[in-house]
mmCIF file of C-alpha atoms in Angstrom:
data_model
loop_
_atom_site.group_PDB
_atom_site.id
_atom_site.type_symbol
_atom_site.label_atom_id
_atom_site.label_comp_id
_atom_site.label_asym_id
_atom_site.label_seq_id
_atom_site.Cartn_x
_atom_site.Cartn_y
_atom_site.Cartn_z
ATOM 1 C CA GLU A 1 -49.646 13.649 11.242
ATOM 2 C CA GLN A 2 -50.212 16.715 13.847
ATOM 3 C CA ARG A 3 -52.086 14.328 15.525
ATOM 4 C CA ASN A 4 -49.673 11.195 15.627
ATOM 5 C CA ALA A 5 -47.022 13.820 15.423
ATOM 6 C CA ILE A 6 -48.395 15.077 19.401
ATOM 7 C CA ALA A 7 -49.058 11.261 20.479
ATOM 8 C CA LEU A 8 -45.674 10.306 19.707
ATOM 9 C CA ALA A 9 -44.125 13.161 21.252
ATOM 10 C CA GLY A 10 -46.017 12.520 25.006
ATOM 11 C CA ALA A 11 -44.937 8.834 24.001
ATOM 12 C CA SER A 12 -42.480 6.922 26.257
ATOM 13 C CA GLU A 13 -41.672 4.546 23.554
ATOM 14 C CA ALA A 14 -40.428 5.459 19.521
ATOM 15 C CA VAL A 15 -41.871 4.297 16.801
ATOM 16 C CA TRP A 16 -39.860 2.135 13.570
ATOM 17 C CA ASP A 17 -40.761 0.924 10.555
ATOM 18 C CA LEU A 18 -39.141 -1.909 8.161
ATOM 19 C CA ASP A 19 -39.712 -2.498 4.809
ATOM 20 C CA VAL A 20 -38.127 -5.730 4.492
ATOM 21 C CA ALA A 21 -37.255 -5.832 0.779
ATOM 22 C CA THR A 22 -35.336 -2.241 0.496
ATOM 23 C CA GLY A 23 -33.849 -2.710 4.359
ATOM 24 C CA ALA A 24 -35.206 1.302 4.546
ATOM 25 C CA LEU A 25 -36.293 2.100 8.162
ATOM 26 C CA TYR A 26 -38.517 4.683 9.167
ATOM 27 C CA VAL A 27 -37.124 5.677 12.611
ATOM 28 C CA ASP A 28 -39.203 8.433 15.306
ATOM 29 C CA PRO A 29 -36.988 11.365 15.489
ATOM 30 C CA SER A 30 -36.988 11.156 18.952
ATOM 31 C CA LEU A 31 -35.021 8.113 19.546
ATOM 32 C CA GLU A 32 -32.107 9.377 17.622
ATOM 33 C CA ALA A 33 -32.560 12.597 19.474
ATOM 34 C CA HIS A 34 -31.924 10.113 22.412
ATOM 35 C CA LEU A 35 -28.763 8.209 21.405
ATOM 36 C CA GLY A 36 -27.880 12.223 20.761
ATOM 37 C CA LEU A 37 -28.249 11.970 16.939
ATOM 38 C CA VAL A 38 -29.304 14.429 14.121
ATOM 39 C CA PRO A 39 -32.683 13.595 12.875
ATOM 40 C CA GLY A 40 -32.087 11.205 10.365
ATOM 41 C CA GLY A 41 -28.598 10.306 12.058
ATOM 42 C CA LEU A 42 -29.518 6.750 11.758
ATOM 43 C CA GLY A 43 -28.890 6.207 8.557
ATOM 44 C CA GLY A 44 -32.633 5.661 7.578
ATOM 45 C CA ASP A 45 -32.079 2.119 6.893
ATOM 46 C CA LEU A 46 -31.542 -1.490 9.134
ATOM 47 C CA ASP A 47 -27.485 -1.223 8.631
ATOM 48 C CA GLY A 48 -27.667 2.224 10.103
ATOM 49 C CA TRP A 49 -29.428 1.134 13.036
ATOM 50 C CA MET A 50 -27.046 -2.020 13.216
ATOM 51 C CA ALA A 51 -24.175 -0.105 13.156
ATOM 52 C CA ARG A 52 -25.694 1.804 16.706
ATOM 53 C CA VAL A 53 -26.036 -1.790 18.299
ATOM 54 C CA HIS A 54 -23.140 -2.655 20.252
ATOM 55 C CA ALA A 55 -20.855 -4.804 19.288
ATOM 56 C CA GLY A 56 -20.951 -7.101 22.162
ATOM 57 C CA ASP A 57 -24.806 -7.756 20.960
ATOM 58 C CA ARG A 58 -24.606 -7.547 17.605
ATOM 59 C CA GLU A 59 -24.459 -10.581 15.941
ATOM 60 C CA GLU A 60 -27.396 -11.953 18.151
ATOM 61 C CA VAL A 61 -29.575 -9.160 16.996
ATOM 62 C CA ALA A 62 -28.928 -9.659 13.508
ATOM 63 C CA ASP A 63 -29.524 -13.680 13.923
ATOM 64 C CA THR A 64 -32.824 -13.371 16.068
ATOM 65 C CA LEU A 65 -33.956 -10.838 14.075
ATOM 66 C CA LYS A 66 -33.160 -13.089 10.394
ATOM 67 C CA SER A 67 -35.076 -15.906 12.415
ATOM 68 C CA TYR A 68 -38.094 -13.769 12.421
ATOM 69 C CA LEU A 69 -37.531 -12.252 9.311
ATOM 70 C CA VAL A 70 -38.272 -15.813 7.615
ATOM 71 C CA GLN A 71 -41.270 -16.934 9.508
ATOM 72 C CA GLY A 72 -43.481 -14.354 7.975
ATOM 73 C CA ASN A 73 -46.156 -13.280 10.420
ATOM 74 C CA ALA A 74 -44.615 -13.122 13.998
ATOM 75 C CA THR A 75 -44.760 -11.032 16.901
ATOM 76 C CA PHE A 76 -41.208 -10.461 19.176
ATOM 77 C CA SER A 77 -39.308 -8.606 21.759
ATOM 78 C CA LEU A 78 -35.668 -8.183 21.871
ATOM 79 C CA ALA A 79 -33.569 -6.596 24.259
ATOM 80 C CA MET A 80 -30.366 -4.921 23.281
ATOM 81 C CA ARG A 81 -27.216 -2.291 24.276
ATOM 82 C CA MET A 82 -26.607 0.562 21.606
ATOM 83 C CA ARG A 83 -24.059 3.538 21.775
ATOM 84 C CA HIS A 84 -24.980 6.732 22.061
ATOM 85 C CA ALA A 85 -23.067 9.243 20.174
ATOM 86 C CA GLU A 86 -21.038 10.407 23.162
ATOM 87 C CA GLY A 87 -19.804 7.086 23.979
ATOM 88 C CA ALA A 88 -22.293 6.107 26.722
ATOM 89 C CA VAL A 89 -24.221 2.719 26.551
ATOM 90 C CA ILE A 90 -27.864 2.621 26.660
ATOM 91 C CA TRP A 91 -30.074 -0.434 27.145
ATOM 92 C CA VAL A 92 -33.068 -0.069 24.595
ATOM 93 C CA GLU A 93 -35.890 -2.938 23.695
ATOM 94 C CA ILE A 94 -37.391 -3.280 20.982
ATOM 95 C CA LYS A 95 -41.324 -4.706 19.880
ATOM 96 C CA ALA A 96 -42.282 -5.898 16.772
ATOM 97 C CA THR A 97 -45.234 -7.801 14.178
ATOM 98 C CA CYS A 98 -44.300 -8.444 11.166
ATOM 99 C CA PHE A 99 -46.274 -8.536 8.558
ATOM 100 C CA ALA A 100 -45.910 -11.201 5.680
ATOM 101 C CA GLY A 101 -46.233 -11.475 1.867
ATOM 102 C CA THR A 102 -47.822 -14.390 -0.235
ATOM 103 C CA ASP A 103 -44.408 -15.863 -0.106
ATOM 104 C CA GLY A 104 -45.078 -16.551 3.188
ATOM 105 C CA GLN A 105 -41.982 -14.188 4.392
ATOM 106 C CA ALA A 106 -42.246 -11.493 6.178
ATOM 107 C CA ARG A 107 -42.223 -8.183 4.354
ATOM 108 C CA ARG A 108 -42.710 -5.375 6.791
ATOM 109 C CA CYS A 109 -42.329 -5.559 10.063
ATOM 110 C CA VAL A 110 -43.369 -2.552 11.965
ATOM 111 C CA GLY A 111 -43.104 -1.800 15.982
ATOM 112 C CA THR A 112 -41.557 0.141 18.845
ATOM 113 C CA VAL A 113 -38.634 0.640 21.005
ATOM 114 C CA ALA A 114 -38.108 1.655 24.977
ATOM 115 C CA ASP A 115 -34.864 2.796 26.499
ATOM 116 C CA VAL A 116 -35.169 0.132 29.719
ATOM 117 C CA SER A 117 -31.463 1.481 31.223
ATOM 118 C CA VAL A 118 -33.460 2.185 34.480
ATOM 119 C CA ARG A 119 -34.867 -1.013 34.607
ATOM 120 C CA ARG A 120 -32.053 -2.904 33.505
ATOM 121 C CA SER A 121 -29.942 -1.675 35.924
ATOM 122 C CA ALA A 122 -32.570 -2.261 38.835
ATOM 123 C CA GLU A 123 -32.119 -5.921 37.161
ATOM 124 C CA ASP A 124 -28.417 -6.160 37.393
ATOM 125 C CA GLU A 125 -28.458 -4.900 40.899
ATOM 126 C CA MET A 126 -31.140 -7.376 42.099
ATOM 127 C CA ALA A 127 -29.020 -10.133 40.501
ATOM 128 C CA ARG A 128 -25.942 -9.087 42.415
ATOM 129 C CA ASP A 129 -27.312 -8.929 45.616
ATOM 130 C CA VAL A 130 -28.556 -12.523 44.925
ATOM 131 C CA LEU A 131 -25.147 -13.894 44.518
ATOM 132 C CA ASN A 132 -22.650 -10.900 45.773
ATOM 133 C CA ASP A 133 -22.455 -9.452 49.427
ATOM 134 C CA ARG A 134 -23.539 -6.117 49.375
ATOM 135 C CA LEU A 135 -21.136 -4.931 51.797
ATOM 136 C CA THR A 136 -18.016 -6.030 50.434
ATOM 137 C CA GLY A 137 -18.875 -7.389 46.693
ATOM 138 C CA LEU A 138 -17.549 -10.790 47.327
ATOM 139 C CA SER A 139 -19.403 -13.974 46.860
ATOM 140 C CA ASN A 140 -22.375 -14.612 49.342
ATOM 141 C CA ARG A 141 -22.834 -17.859 50.874
ATOM 142 C CA ALA A 142 -25.634 -18.854 48.692
ATOM 143 C CA LEU A 143 -22.683 -18.547 45.745
ATOM 144 C CA PHE A 144 -20.090 -20.218 47.862
ATOM 145 C CA MET A 145 -22.140 -23.106 48.496
ATOM 146 C CA ASP A 146 -22.716 -23.792 45.060
ATOM 147 C CA ARG A 147 -19.431 -23.434 44.107
ATOM 148 C CA LEU A 148 -18.095 -25.848 47.025
ATOM 149 C CA ASP A 149 -20.727 -28.081 46.134
ATOM 150 C CA ARG A 150 -19.886 -27.872 42.391
ATOM 151 C CA ALA A 151 -16.035 -28.521 43.192
ATOM 152 C CA CYS A 152 -16.079 -31.433 45.194
ATOM 153 C CA ARG A 153 -18.236 -33.346 42.750
ATOM 154 C CA LEU A 154 -15.954 -33.025 39.620
ATOM 155 C CA ARG A 155 -12.576 -33.925 41.427
ATOM 156 C CA ASP A 156 -11.391 -35.886 38.208
ATOM 157 C CA GLY A 157 -11.545 -39.423 40.509
ATOM 158 C CA GLY A 158 -9.689 -38.175 43.433
ATOM 159 C CA THR A 159 -6.634 -36.883 42.101
ATOM 160 C CA ARG A 160 -7.709 -33.187 42.170
ATOM 161 C CA ARG A 161 -8.339 -31.683 45.621
ATOM 162 C CA VAL A 162 -10.118 -29.086 46.566
ATOM 163 C CA ALA A 163 -9.382 -26.997 50.143
ATOM 164 C CA LEU A 164 -11.209 -24.981 51.890
ATOM 165 C CA ILE A 165 -9.980 -22.045 54.025
ATOM 166 C CA LEU A 166 -12.071 -20.223 57.182
ATOM 167 C CA ALA A 167 -10.973 -16.632 59.059
ATOM 168 C CA ASP A 168 -13.216 -14.256 61.439
ATOM 169 C CA ILE A 169 -12.268 -11.732 63.134
ATOM 170 C CA ASP A 170 -11.450 -12.179 66.877
ATOM 171 C CA ARG A 171 -13.653 -10.405 69.087
ATOM 172 C CA PHE A 172 -14.990 -8.247 66.314
ATOM 173 C CA LYS A 173 -18.419 -8.165 68.911
ATOM 174 C CA LEU A 174 -16.476 -5.477 70.478
ATOM 175 C CA VAL A 175 -15.376 -3.403 67.827
ATOM 176 C CA ASN A 176 -19.685 -3.420 67.284
ATOM 177 C CA GLU A 177 -20.115 -2.968 70.414
ATOM 178 C CA SER A 178 -17.714 -0.145 71.230
ATOM 179 C CA LEU A 179 -17.130 1.727 67.611
ATOM 180 C CA GLY A 180 -19.880 0.996 66.486
ATOM 181 C CA HIS A 181 -21.804 -0.536 62.646
ATOM 182 C CA ALA A 182 -20.112 2.253 60.507
ATOM 183 C CA THR A 183 -16.223 1.166 61.705
ATOM 184 C CA ALA A 184 -16.777 -2.600 61.985
ATOM 185 C CA ASP A 185 -18.571 -1.997 58.279
ATOM 186 C CA THR A 186 -14.856 -0.772 57.369
ATOM 187 C CA VAL A 187 -12.983 -3.402 59.014
ATOM 188 C CA LEU A 188 -15.160 -6.221 57.144
ATOM 189 C CA SER A 189 -14.513 -3.987 54.063
ATOM 190 C CA ALA A 190 -11.044 -3.709 54.814
ATOM 191 C CA LEU A 191 -10.100 -7.467 55.622
ATOM 192 C CA ALA A 192 -12.023 -8.295 51.989
ATOM 193 C CA ARG A 193 -9.604 -6.285 50.050
ATOM 194 C CA ARG A 194 -6.487 -7.858 52.000
ATOM 195 C CA LEU A 195 -8.124 -11.537 50.907
ATOM 196 C CA GLU A 196 -8.796 -10.389 47.809
ATOM 197 C CA GLY A 197 -5.161 -9.962 47.776
ATOM 198 C CA LEU A 198 -3.971 -13.115 48.727
ATOM 199 C CA ALA A 199 -6.283 -15.414 46.818
ATOM 200 C CA ALA A 200 -5.634 -16.738 43.168
ATOM 201 C CA PRO A 201 -8.102 -15.225 40.259
ATOM 202 C CA GLU A 202 -9.531 -18.728 39.927
ATOM 203 C CA ASP A 203 -10.202 -18.677 43.757
ATOM 204 C CA THR A 204 -13.951 -18.607 45.084
ATOM 205 C CA LEU A 205 -13.131 -15.898 47.998
ATOM 206 C CA ALA A 206 -17.036 -15.125 49.771
ATOM 207 C CA ARG A 207 -18.170 -13.719 53.647
ATOM 208 C CA ILE A 208 -20.367 -16.199 54.534
ATOM 209 C CA ASP A 209 -21.350 -15.069 57.874
ATOM 210 C CA GLY A 210 -21.317 -11.532 59.965
ATOM 211 C CA ASP A 211 -17.401 -11.643 60.039
ATOM 212 C CA THR A 212 -16.545 -14.887 58.821
ATOM 213 C CA PHE A 213 -14.698 -15.313 55.135
ATOM 214 C CA ALA A 214 -14.348 -18.254 52.913
ATOM 215 C CA ILE A 215 -11.652 -18.728 50.216
ATOM 216 C CA LEU A 216 -12.147 -22.234 47.724
ATOM 217 C CA ILE A 217 -9.155 -23.541 46.221
ATOM 218 C CA ALA A 218 -10.361 -25.877 43.561
ATOM 219 C CA GLY A 219 -8.349 -27.961 41.209
ATOM 220 C CA TRP A 220 -4.971 -28.118 42.390
ATOM 221 C CA SER A 221 -3.041 -31.897 42.039
ATOM 222 C CA ASP A 222 -1.201 -34.136 44.381
ATOM 223 C CA ASP A 223 1.749 -32.875 42.743
ATOM 224 C CA SER A 224 1.338 -29.505 43.036
ATOM 225 C CA GLY A 225 -0.564 -28.406 46.062
ATOM 226 C CA PRO A 226 -1.616 -25.116 47.003
ATOM 227 C CA GLU A 227 -0.040 -21.965 46.851
#
């Protein structure tokens, strides 16, 4: 028991063990501490665990667990958000192996759980960089062209129109050369905020090149026209 305790204390993952029949759940106290809870704070059962799962993930987690528990012998992994005792939200990933009884259904699940918040944050940032302009936070050229292509293909027999507005900054190169990149970036960000105030929520506003911005207005009819 001492060797196991020392090994778990030095590991980056916590251990959990679920008795499927009774719902009794053992969780390494290090996870409870990581969630800001005292030992036993998860309640010692699956319901206690589910109560800490973020409300937006709870139904999906419950359905996924249920599907694997009826499969019997199975190995799976699942990412979810959990609530820290102080209100923060952390991402965790559980990995599990389920062991079946004579009826083929799972009787026990043993696995690990690790905090993957840093990894998820990096992945989210990469996803934003793929579709959004890092400086202004607006959509980038790739996302804008995808939205434009989709809008053109869904024009409902021609009765629904698509409008495209382009705007750039005259003599922007002079700003860059005379005042420096930092000032030029400030100008671009300021223009982005002004354009956001003009665009409707359903419009797509993007920075598609250095000082060139575009607004896609889709879905207006001949009767209404864009505002």
